[in-house]
């Protein structure tokens, strides 16, 4: 039918007009295809096998998270996918389906809500116990990477904050009366807590790994708004809620009149927090015997790399923000329908947004020096060289072929922010004194420590109450037979 209509339309015009119309339509199609190809952004070309490696992914059941989850599973890695609540039957079925399609049985789903430090602690304790009990068989507990993804699924608790939505609070089990921002907890404090609790396992795993381990954290593209307004960026004060009205103890809606600015400041603070983590890891690596003293070499030689990645705007996140229910905002819903073709043209799909995260996980380390290679030892260097050669033969193309096809490799450096496969320099952060990042890290560490102490004390109280109840139950069971004998 469309072909017949096109033929009828062209036959109704003269030969010259028909040729012009064909050329115009061809130019429009070529322009749309070019814009669509440009909006895809970076494409990961790494073909590394990950058999025997273990990764933890938060936000694995969003669109982008599922793409990263599936890619790691296809490469043979063991993946523990975190979910804010207990895995539902749908999530269990999804994990089973991924096991069948990828042929990888080492895929798991576990409960861990980054908005609750108590939940993070419970997951770490449970995971380390399960790993020793047989999740990894006869091998020691090890971890090769941690990935934090911002959910982009509609209705997801970690999804992009809808503009003008009311702030949600994250009450801790041990401190139910303390009002902590759920949005900030999932993007800063919860990630900080998980890394802190997993750091002993990461350091031990890094000592036996042939390449630096990766901690990859995604941030919102709205960081650029905060970077353009350095006078408004206050890392030591990230509470952007409006003050309560007079006579009203409840805070007003979050965010305030400019929610994009609040989102951008939290994203920029996350980049600063990860940069500070990398600086501390690099300082530990630089004091080891035989290591170089330069900051670049120390960063490359650090056994753990903390990276920030901006996957860009995704279609799911835009539709989740622009398309509320018809009853609440019909005009915004109409705007979402009208702008759907433009969103499809300029925004990324889940697979396209996952490419930058995969590049940060699999890409080679930028500027690896001879001293860093020598620190690995000749045996590890030979193993890496053989793996690269085998990967190139299996792929059937070398680096030169990738360059001919217009592809490029993403080389990573600890503490940096990457977007579209390239490092992004943020002048706002570069101009800050080192004390600012250290202060942000210390404040988050103190908050995490206080919440962990409260969680431990609450757990002790619950255990004591449980023991007391069991003791009283035993006493009652012992008294009942004696009373029965007296009655007889």
mmCIF file of N, CA and C in Angstrom, residues 10 23 98 104 123 133 156 188 238 265 274 285 296 350 367 395 414 434 447:
data_model
loop_
_atom_site.group_PDB
_atom_site.id
_atom_site.type_symbol
_atom_site.label_atom_id
_atom_site.label_comp_id
_atom_site.label_asym_id
_atom_site.label_seq_id
_atom_site.Cartn_x
_atom_site.Cartn_y
_atom_site.Cartn_z
ATOM 1 N N UNK A 10 4.261 9.962 -7.577
ATOM 2 C CA UNK A 10 5.315 10.346 -8.502
ATOM 3 C C UNK A 10 4.816 10.375 -9.944
ATOM 4 N N UNK A 23 14.722 13.192 -4.843
ATOM 5 C CA UNK A 23 15.948 13.687 -4.220
ATOM 6 C C UNK A 23 15.665 14.308 -2.851
ATOM 7 N N UNK A 98 17.499 -15.420 31.435
ATOM 8 C CA UNK A 98 18.856 -15.016 31.072
ATOM 9 C C UNK A 98 19.829 -16.191 31.190
ATOM 10 N N UNK A 104 24.651 -19.311 30.956
ATOM 11 C CA UNK A 104 25.432 -18.975 32.149
ATOM 12 C C UNK A 104 24.554 -19.189 33.375
ATOM 13 N N UNK A 123 22.945 -7.242 53.109
ATOM 14 C CA UNK A 123 23.321 -7.894 51.848
ATOM 15 C C UNK A 123 24.782 -8.321 51.852
ATOM 16 N N UNK A 133 29.790 -20.443 51.137
ATOM 17 C CA UNK A 133 29.040 -21.686 51.271
ATOM 18 C C UNK A 133 28.925 -22.451 49.961
ATOM 19 N N UNK A 156 10.217 2.985 38.465
ATOM 20 C CA UNK A 156 11.327 2.450 39.253
ATOM 21 C C UNK A 156 11.651 3.394 40.387
ATOM 22 N N UNK A 188 24.371 8.745 46.502
ATOM 23 C CA UNK A 188 25.602 9.087 47.215
ATOM 24 C C UNK A 188 25.860 8.158 48.402
ATOM 25 N N UNK A 238 24.019 19.513 50.479
ATOM 26 C CA UNK A 238 23.268 18.971 49.346
ATOM 27 C C UNK A 238 21.787 18.822 49.650
ATOM 28 N N UNK A 265 23.328 19.087 40.772
ATOM 29 C CA UNK A 265 24.269 19.251 41.880
ATOM 30 C C UNK A 265 24.576 17.917 42.552
ATOM 31 N N UNK A 274 33.565 10.231 43.855
ATOM 32 C CA UNK A 274 34.326 9.138 43.237
ATOM 33 C C UNK A 274 35.751 9.586 42.917
ATOM 34 N N UNK A 285 48.392 3.182 46.577
ATOM 35 C CA UNK A 285 49.218 2.456 45.607
ATOM 36 C C UNK A 285 50.589 3.088 45.459
ATOM 37 N N UNK A 296 49.880 10.472 37.747
ATOM 38 C CA UNK A 296 49.328 9.724 36.617
ATOM 39 C C UNK A 296 49.683 8.255 36.712
ATOM 40 N N UNK A 350 18.097 1.557 25.441
ATOM 41 C CA UNK A 350 18.795 0.960 26.583
ATOM 42 C C UNK A 350 20.131 0.356 26.164
ATOM 43 N N UNK A 367 47.283 5.157 29.691
ATOM 44 C CA UNK A 367 48.610 5.558 30.135
ATOM 45 C C UNK A 367 49.275 4.592 31.081
ATOM 46 N N UNK A 395 37.961 -12.364 16.948
ATOM 47 C CA UNK A 395 37.140 -11.311 16.347
ATOM 48 C C UNK A 395 37.382 -11.190 14.854
ATOM 49 N N UNK A 414 41.339 6.263 36.389
ATOM 50 C CA UNK A 414 40.622 6.352 37.647
ATOM 51 C C UNK A 414 40.267 7.777 38.027
ATOM 52 N N UNK A 434 41.538 20.665 47.148
ATOM 53 C CA UNK A 434 41.395 19.261 47.550
ATOM 54 C C UNK A 434 40.609 19.066 48.838
ATOM 55 N N UNK A 447 28.341 9.851 58.174
ATOM 56 C CA UNK A 447 26.931 9.492 58.102
ATOM 57 C C UNK A 447 26.761 7.985 57.991
#
